[in-house]
């Protein structure tokens, strides 16, 4: 099974990453929503920072999705957040700042039906965000701020740099998408 997952071939697999309660909860939500391929969510980075004199947690959350019968995975979505608990001084107390929310480009499945489909990637990203916001609410965070700028030379996306003409459209679509997600939350 290890070789089928690419572990001996230098390809990482989510199974080699540490589990966490948040990762397991988000995995359950994403798996119930995803229509194709087994999805796994991992908190790949969680640190406590005192940057700027304000204690907070920094989290990097990745979603991996199987795309073939051999169990190979793709990184399909990511969320990067700063969480400020009640111990943080005002105005940051009880707030979460989402610095990055990104997914692989939405596109039809590759020939032969392999690879994530755009509609499924959107479902995964929506479920990741809404489930994370529920987690934030459950741990007492009361406000969420999105600091997700449109892609540019200074702030490229995690997965791909979008062409100049697509950036304005992507920003406008992103704002409408986030508004729909917040209404659903």
Coordinates of N, CA and C in Angstrom, one line a residue:
X1 N 0.8 -1.2 0.0 CA 0.0 0.0 0.0 C 0.9 1.3 0.0
X2 N 2.0 1.2 0.7 CA 2.9 2.4 0.7 C 3.4 2.8 -0.6
X3 N 3.8 1.8 -1.4 CA 4.3 2.1 -2.8 C 3.2 2.6 -3.6
X4 N 2.0 2.1 -3.4 CA 0.9 2.6 -4.2 C 0.6 4.1 -3.9
X5 N 0.9 4.5 -2.7 CA 0.6 5.9 -2.3 C 1.8 6.8 -2.7
X6 N 2.8 6.2 -3.3 CA 3.9 7.1 -3.7 C 5.0 7.3 -2.7
X7 N 4.8 6.7 -1.5 CA 5.7 7.0 -0.4 C 7.2 6.7 -0.7
X8 N 7.4 5.6 -1.5 CA 8.7 5.2 -1.8 C 9.2 5.9 -3.1
X9 N 8.4 6.7 -3.7 CA 8.8 7.4 -4.9 C 9.0 8.9 -4.7
X10 N 9.1 9.3 -3.4 CA 9.3 10.7 -3.1 C 8.1 11.6 -3.2
X11 N 6.9 11.0 -3.3 CA 5.7 11.7 -3.4 C 5.1 11.7 -2.0
X12 N 4.9 12.8 -1.3 CA 4.3 12.8 0.0 C 2.8 12.4 -0.1
X13 N 2.3 11.9 1.1 CA 0.9 11.5 1.2 C 0.4 12.0 2.5
X14 N -0.9 12.4 2.6 CA -1.4 13.0 3.8 C -1.3 12.0 5.0
X15 N -1.3 10.7 4.7 CA -1.2 9.7 5.8 C 0.1 9.9 6.6
X16 N 1.1 10.5 6.0 CA 2.4 10.7 6.7 C 2.4 11.9 7.6
X17 N 1.3 12.7 7.5 CA 1.2 13.9 8.3 C 0.5 13.6 9.6
X18 N 0.8 14.4 10.6 CA 0.2 14.2 12.0 C -1.3 14.5 11.9
X19 N -2.1 13.8 12.7 CA -3.5 14.0 12.8 C -3.7 15.0 14.0
X20 N -4.9 15.7 13.9 CA -5.3 16.6 15.0 C -6.8 16.6 15.1
X21 N -7.3 17.0 16.2 CA -8.8 17.0 16.4 C -9.4 17.9 15.3
X22 N -8.9 19.1 15.1 CA -9.4 20.0 14.1 C -9.4 19.3 12.7
X23 N -8.2 18.8 12.3 CA -8.1 18.1 11.0 C -9.1 17.0 10.9
X24 N -9.3 16.2 11.9 CA -10.2 15.1 11.8 C -11.7 15.6 11.6
X25 N -12.0 16.7 12.4 CA -13.4 17.2 12.3 C -13.6 17.8 10.9
X26 N -12.6 18.5 10.3 CA -12.7 19.1 9.0 C -12.7 18.0 7.9
X27 N -12.0 17.0 8.1 CA -12.0 15.8 7.2 C -13.4 15.2 7.1
X28 N -14.0 15.0 8.3 CA -15.4 14.5 8.3 C -16.3 15.3 7.5
X29 N -16.3 16.6 7.7 CA -17.2 17.5 7.0 C -16.9 17.5 5.5
X30 N -15.6 17.6 5.1 CA -15.3 17.7 3.7 C -15.6 16.4 3.0
X31 N -15.3 15.3 3.7 CA -15.7 14.0 3.0 C -17.1 13.8 2.8
X32 N -18.0 14.3 3.7 CA -19.4 14.1 3.5 C -19.9 15.0 2.4
X33 N -19.2 16.1 2.1 CA -19.6 17.0 1.0 C -19.0 16.7 -0.3
X34 N -17.8 16.2 -0.4 CA -17.1 15.9 -1.6 C -17.8 14.8 -2.4
X35 N -17.8 15.0 -3.7 CA -18.5 14.0 -4.6 C -17.6 13.0 -5.2
X36 N -16.3 13.4 -5.3 CA -15.3 12.5 -6.0 C -14.1 12.4 -5.2
X37 N -13.5 11.3 -5.1 CA -12.2 11.1 -4.4 C -12.2 11.4 -3.0
X38 N -11.5 10.5 -2.2 CA -11.4 10.7 -0.8 C -10.6 11.9 -0.4
X39 N -11.2 12.8 0.4 CA -10.5 14.0 0.8 C -10.0 13.9 2.2
X40 N -8.9 14.4 2.5 CA -8.3 14.4 3.9 C -7.8 15.8 4.2
X41 N -8.1 16.3 5.4 CA -7.7 17.6 5.8 C -6.7 17.5 6.9
X42 N -5.6 18.2 6.8 CA -4.6 18.2 7.8 C -4.2 19.6 8.2
X43 N -4.0 19.8 9.5 CA -3.4 21.0 10.0 C -1.9 20.8 10.0
X44 N -1.3 21.3 8.9 CA 0.1 21.0 8.7 C 1.0 22.0 9.4
X45 N 0.5 23.0 10.0 CA 1.3 23.9 10.8 C 0.5 24.6 11.8
X46 N 0.9 24.6 13.0 CA 0.2 25.3 14.1 C 1.2 25.8 15.1
X47 N 1.4 27.1 15.2 CA 2.3 27.7 16.1 C 1.7 28.7 16.9
X48 N 2.3 29.0 18.1 CA 1.9 30.1 18.9 C 2.9 31.2 18.7
X49 N 2.4 32.4 18.4 CA 3.2 33.5 18.0 C 2.9 34.7 19.0
X50 N 3.9 35.5 19.2 CA 3.8 36.7 20.0 C 4.2 37.9 19.2
X51 N 4.1 37.7 17.8 CA 4.5 38.8 16.9 C 3.7 40.0 17.2
X52 N 4.3 41.2 17.2 CA 3.6 42.4 17.5 C 3.1 42.6 18.9
X53 N 3.6 41.7 19.8 CA 3.2 41.8 21.2 C 1.8 41.3 21.5
X54 N 1.3 40.6 20.6 CA -0.1 40.1 20.7 C -0.1 38.6 20.5
X55 N -0.3 37.8 21.6 CA -0.3 36.3 21.5 C -1.4 35.8 20.6
X56 N -1.1 34.9 19.7 CA -2.1 34.3 18.8 C -1.6 33.0 18.2
X57 N -2.5 32.2 17.7 CA -2.1 30.9 17.0 C -2.2 31.2 15.5
X58 N -1.2 30.5 14.8 CA -1.1 30.6 13.4 C -1.3 29.2 12.9
X59 N -2.3 29.0 12.0 CA -2.6 27.7 11.5 C -2.5 27.6 10.0
X60 N -2.0 26.6 9.4 CA -2.0 26.3 8.0 C -2.7 25.0 7.8
X61 N -3.8 25.0 7.1 CA -4.7 23.8 6.9 C -4.8 23.5 5.4
X62 N -4.4 22.2 5.1 CA -4.4 21.8 3.7 C -5.4 20.7 3.5
X63 N -6.0 20.7 2.3 CA -6.9 19.6 1.9 C -6.3 18.8 0.8
X64 N -6.2 17.5 1.0 CA -5.6 16.6 0.0 C -6.8 15.8 -0.6
X65 N -6.7 15.4 -1.9 CA -7.8 14.6 -2.4 C -7.2 13.5 -3.3
X66 N -7.7 12.3 -3.1 CA -7.2 11.2 -4.0 C -7.8 11.4 -5.4
X67 N -7.0 11.1 -6.4 CA -7.5 11.3 -7.7 C -7.4 10.1 -8.6
X68 N -6.9 8.9 -8.1 CA -6.9 7.7 -8.9 C -7.0 6.5 -8.0
X69 N -7.1 5.3 -8.6 CA -7.3 4.1 -7.9 C -6.1 3.7 -7.1
X70 N -4.9 4.2 -7.4 CA -3.7 3.9 -6.6 C -3.6 4.7 -5.3
X71 N -4.5 5.7 -5.1 CA -4.5 6.4 -3.9 C -3.6 7.7 -3.9
X72 N -3.1 8.0 -5.1 CA -2.3 9.2 -5.2 C -3.2 10.5 -4.9
X73 N -2.5 11.5 -4.3 CA -3.3 12.7 -3.9 C -2.8 13.9 -4.5
X74 N -3.6 14.9 -4.6 CA -3.3 16.3 -4.9 C -3.6 17.2 -3.8
X75 N -2.9 18.2 -3.6 CA -3.2 19.3 -2.7 C -4.2 20.2 -3.4
X76 N -5.5 20.2 -2.9 CA -6.5 20.9 -3.7 C -6.9 22.2 -3.0
X77 N -6.7 22.4 -1.7 CA -7.1 23.7 -1.1 C -6.3 23.9 0.1
X78 N -6.2 25.2 0.5 CA -5.5 25.6 1.7 C -6.1 26.8 2.4
X79 N -6.0 26.8 3.7 CA -6.5 28.0 4.5 C -5.4 28.3 5.5
X80 N -5.0 29.6 5.6 CA -4.0 30.1 6.5 C -4.6 31.1 7.4
X81 N -4.6 30.9 8.7 CA -5.3 31.8 9.6 C -4.5 32.2 10.9
X82 N -4.8 33.4 11.4 CA -4.3 33.8 12.7 C -5.5 33.9 13.6
X83 N -5.4 33.2 14.8 CA -6.5 33.2 15.7 C -6.0 33.9 17.0
X84 N -6.8 34.9 17.4 CA -6.6 35.7 18.6 C -7.6 35.4 19.6
X85 N -7.2 34.7 20.7 CA -8.2 34.3 21.7 C -8.6 35.5 22.6
X86 N -9.3 35.2 23.7 CA -9.8 36.2 24.6 C -8.6 36.9 25.4
X87 N -7.5 36.2 25.5 CA -6.3 36.8 26.2 C -5.6 37.8 25.4
X88 N -5.9 38.0 24.1 CA -5.3 39.0 23.3 C -5.8 40.3 23.6
X89 N -5.0 41.4 23.5 CA -5.5 42.7 23.8 C -6.5 43.2 22.7
X90 N -7.3 44.1 23.1 CA -8.2 44.7 22.1 C -7.4 45.5 21.1
X91 N -7.8 45.6 19.9 CA -9.1 45.1 19.3 C -9.0 43.7 18.7
X92 N -7.9 43.0 19.0 CA -7.7 41.7 18.4 C -8.4 40.5 19.1
X93 N -8.8 40.7 20.4 CA -9.3 39.7 21.2 C -10.6 39.0 20.5
X94 N -10.6 37.7 20.5 CA -11.7 37.0 19.9 C -11.9 37.0 18.4
X95 N -10.8 37.3 17.7 CA -10.9 37.4 16.3 C -10.0 36.4 15.5
X96 N -10.4 36.1 14.3 CA -9.6 35.2 13.5 C -9.5 36.0 12.2
X97 N -8.2 36.0 11.7 CA -7.9 36.7 10.4 C -7.5 35.6 9.4
X98 N -8.3 35.4 8.4 CA -7.9 34.5 7.4 C -7.1 35.2 6.3
X99 N -5.8 34.8 6.3 CA -4.8 35.4 5.5 C -4.8 34.9 4.0
X100 N -5.2 33.6 3.9 CA -5.2 33.0 2.6 C -6.2 31.9 2.6
X101 N -7.0 31.8 1.5 CA -8.0 30.8 1.3 C -7.8 30.5 -0.2
X102 N -7.4 29.4 -0.6 CA -7.1 29.2 -2.0 C -7.3 27.7 -2.4
X103 N -7.6 27.5 -3.7 CA -7.8 26.2 -4.2 C -7.1 26.1 -5.6
X104 N -6.9 24.8 -6.0 CA -6.4 24.7 -7.3 C -7.4 25.2 -8.3
X105 N -7.0 25.7 -9.5 CA -7.9 26.3 -10.4 C -9.1 25.4 -10.7
X106 N -10.2 26.0 -10.8 CA -11.4 25.2 -11.1 C -11.4 24.9 -12.6
X107 N -11.5 23.6 -12.9 CA -11.5 23.1 -14.3 C -12.2 21.8 -14.4
X108 N -12.6 21.4 -15.6 CA -13.2 20.0 -15.7 C -12.2 19.0 -15.4
X109 N -12.6 17.8 -15.1 CA -11.8 16.6 -14.8 C -10.9 16.3 -16.0
X110 N -9.7 15.8 -15.8 CA -8.8 15.5 -16.8 C -9.4 14.3 -17.6
X111 N -8.8 14.1 -18.8 CA -9.3 12.9 -19.6 C -9.3 11.7 -18.8
X112 N -10.3 10.9 -19.0 CA -10.4 9.6 -18.3 C -11.0 9.8 -16.9
X113 N -11.4 11.0 -16.6 CA -12.1 11.3 -15.3 C -11.2 11.4 -14.1
X114 N -9.9 11.4 -14.3 CA -9.0 11.6 -13.2 C -8.7 13.0 -12.9
X115 N -8.5 13.3 -11.6 CA -8.2 14.7 -11.2 C -9.5 15.3 -10.6
X116 N -9.3 16.3 -9.7 CA -10.4 16.9 -9.1 C -11.2 17.7 -10.1
X117 N -12.5 17.8 -10.0 CA -13.4 18.6 -10.9 C -13.6 19.9 -10.2
X118 N -13.8 20.9 -11.1 CA -14.0 22.3 -10.5 C -15.1 22.4 -9.6
X119 N -16.3 21.7 -9.9 CA -17.4 21.8 -9.1 C -17.2 21.2 -7.7
X120 N -16.4 20.1 -7.7 CA -16.1 19.4 -6.4 C -15.1 20.3 -5.6
X121 N -14.2 20.9 -6.3 CA -13.2 21.7 -5.6 C -13.9 22.9 -4.9
X122 N -14.9 23.5 -5.6 CA -15.7 24.5 -5.0 C -16.4 24.0 -3.8
X123 N -17.0 22.9 -3.8 CA -17.7 22.3 -2.7 C -16.7 22.1 -1.5
X124 N -15.5 21.5 -1.9 CA -14.5 21.3 -0.8 C -14.1 22.6 -0.2
X125 N -13.8 23.6 -1.0 CA -13.4 24.9 -0.4 C -14.5 25.5 0.4
X126 N -15.7 25.5 0.0 CA -16.8 26.0 0.7 C -17.0 25.3 2.1
X127 N -16.9 24.0 2.0 CA -17.1 23.2 3.2 C -15.9 23.4 4.2
X128 N -14.7 23.5 3.7 CA -13.6 23.8 4.5 C -13.8 25.1 5.2
X129 N -14.1 26.2 4.5 CA -14.3 27.5 5.1 C -15.5 27.5 6.1
X130 N -16.6 27.0 5.8 CA -17.8 27.0 6.7 C -17.5 26.1 7.9
X131 N -16.8 25.0 7.8 CA -16.5 24.1 8.9 C -15.5 24.8 9.8
X132 N -14.5 25.5 9.2 CA -13.5 26.2 10.0 C -14.1 27.3 10.8
X133 N -15.0 28.1 10.1 CA -15.7 29.1 10.8 C -16.6 28.6 12.0
X134 N -17.2 27.4 11.8 CA -17.9 26.8 12.9 C -16.9 26.5 14.1
X135 N -15.8 25.9 13.7 CA -14.7 25.6 14.8 C -14.4 26.9 15.5
X136 N -14.1 28.0 14.7 CA -13.7 29.3 15.3 C -14.8 29.7 16.3
X137 N -16.1 29.6 15.9 CA -17.2 30.0 16.7 C -17.2 29.2 18.0
X138 N -17.0 27.9 17.8 CA -17.0 26.9 19.0 C -15.9 27.2 20.0
X139 N -14.8 27.7 19.6 CA -13.7 28.0 20.5 C -13.8 29.4 21.0
X140 N -14.8 30.1 20.7 CA -15.0 31.5 21.3 C -14.6 32.6 20.5
X141 N -14.2 32.4 19.3 CA -13.8 33.5 18.4 C -15.1 34.1 17.9
X142 N -15.2 35.4 17.9 CA -16.5 36.1 17.6 C -16.5 36.9 16.3
X143 N -15.3 37.2 15.8 CA -15.2 38.0 14.5 C -14.3 37.3 13.6
X144 N -14.6 37.4 12.3 CA -13.7 36.9 11.3 C -13.4 38.0 10.3
X145 N -12.1 38.1 10.0 CA -11.7 39.1 9.0 C -11.0 38.4 7.8
X146 N -11.3 38.7 6.6 CA -10.6 38.1 5.5 C -9.6 39.1 5.0
X147 N -8.4 38.7 5.0 CA -7.3 39.5 4.4 C -6.7 38.7 3.3
X148 N -7.6 38.4 2.3 CA -7.2 37.6 1.2 C -7.2 38.5 0.0
X149 N -6.1 39.1 -0.4 CA -6.0 40.0 -1.5 C -6.1 39.2 -2.8
X150 N -6.6 39.9 -3.9 CA -6.5 39.3 -5.2 C -5.1 39.0 -5.5
X151 N -4.8 38.0 -6.4 CA -3.5 37.6 -6.7 C -2.8 38.8 -7.4
X152 N -1.5 39.0 -7.1 CA -0.7 40.0 -7.8 C 0.8 39.5 -7.7
X153 N 1.7 40.3 -8.3 CA 3.1 39.9 -8.2 C 3.6 39.9 -6.8
X154 N 3.0 40.8 -5.9 CA 3.4 40.8 -4.6 C 2.8 39.7 -3.7
X155 N 1.6 39.3 -4.1 CA 0.9 38.3 -3.3 C 0.3 37.2 -4.2
X156 N 1.2 36.3 -4.8 CA 0.7 35.3 -5.6 C -0.1 34.3 -4.9
X157 N -1.0 33.6 -5.5 CA -1.8 32.5 -4.9 C -0.9 31.3 -4.6
X158 N -1.3 30.4 -3.8 CA -0.5 29.3 -3.4 C -0.3 28.4 -4.6
X159 N -1.4 28.2 -5.4 CA -1.3 27.1 -6.4 C -0.9 27.6 -7.8
X160 N -1.3 28.7 -8.2 CA -1.0 29.2 -9.6 C -1.1 30.7 -9.7
X161 N -0.3 31.3 -10.5 CA -0.4 32.7 -10.8 C -1.5 32.9 -11.9
X162 N -2.4 33.7 -11.6 CA -3.5 33.9 -12.6 C -3.1 35.0 -13.6
X163 N -3.5 34.9 -14.9 CA -3.2 35.9 -15.8 C -3.8 37.3 -15.4
X164 N -3.2 38.4 -15.9 CA -3.6 39.7 -15.5 C -5.1 39.9 -15.8
X165 N -5.6 39.5 -16.9 CA -7.0 39.7 -17.2 C -8.0 39.0 -16.3
X166 N -7.5 37.9 -15.7 CA -8.3 37.1 -14.8 C -8.3 37.6 -13.4
X167 N -7.4 38.4 -13.1 CA -7.3 38.9 -11.7 C -8.4 39.7 -11.2
X168 N -8.9 40.7 -12.1 CA -10.0 41.5 -11.7 C -11.2 40.7 -11.6
X169 N -11.5 39.8 -12.5 CA -12.6 38.9 -12.5 C -12.6 38.0 -11.3
X170 N -11.4 37.5 -11.0 CA -11.2 36.6 -9.8 C -11.5 37.3 -8.5
X171 N -11.1 38.6 -8.4 CA -11.3 39.4 -7.2 C -12.8 39.6 -7.0
X172 N -13.5 40.0 -8.1 CA -14.9 40.3 -8.0 C -15.7 39.0 -7.7
X173 N -15.3 37.9 -8.4 CA -16.0 36.6 -8.1 C -15.7 36.2 -6.6
X174 N -14.5 36.4 -6.2 CA -14.1 36.0 -4.8 C -14.9 36.8 -3.8
X175 N -15.1 38.0 -4.0 CA -15.9 38.8 -3.1 C -17.4 38.3 -3.0
X176 N -17.9 38.0 -4.2 CA -19.3 37.5 -4.2 C -19.4 36.1 -3.5
X177 N -18.3 35.2 -3.8 CA -18.3 33.9 -3.2 C -18.2 34.0 -1.7
X178 N -17.3 34.9 -1.2 CA -17.2 35.0 0.3 C -18.5 35.5 0.9
X179 N -19.2 36.5 0.2 CA -20.4 36.9 0.7 C -21.5 35.8 0.9
X180 N -21.5 34.9 -0.2 CA -22.4 33.8 -0.1 C -22.0 32.9 1.1
X181 N -20.7 32.6 1.3 CA -20.3 31.7 2.3 C -20.7 32.3 3.7
X182 N -20.5 33.6 3.9 CA -20.8 34.2 5.2 C -22.3 34.2 5.4
X183 N -23.1 34.4 4.4 CA -24.6 34.3 4.6 C -24.9 32.8 5.0
X184 N -24.2 31.9 4.5 CA -24.5 30.5 4.8 C -24.0 30.1 6.2
X185 N -23.0 30.8 6.7 CA -22.4 30.6 8.0 C -23.4 31.0 9.0

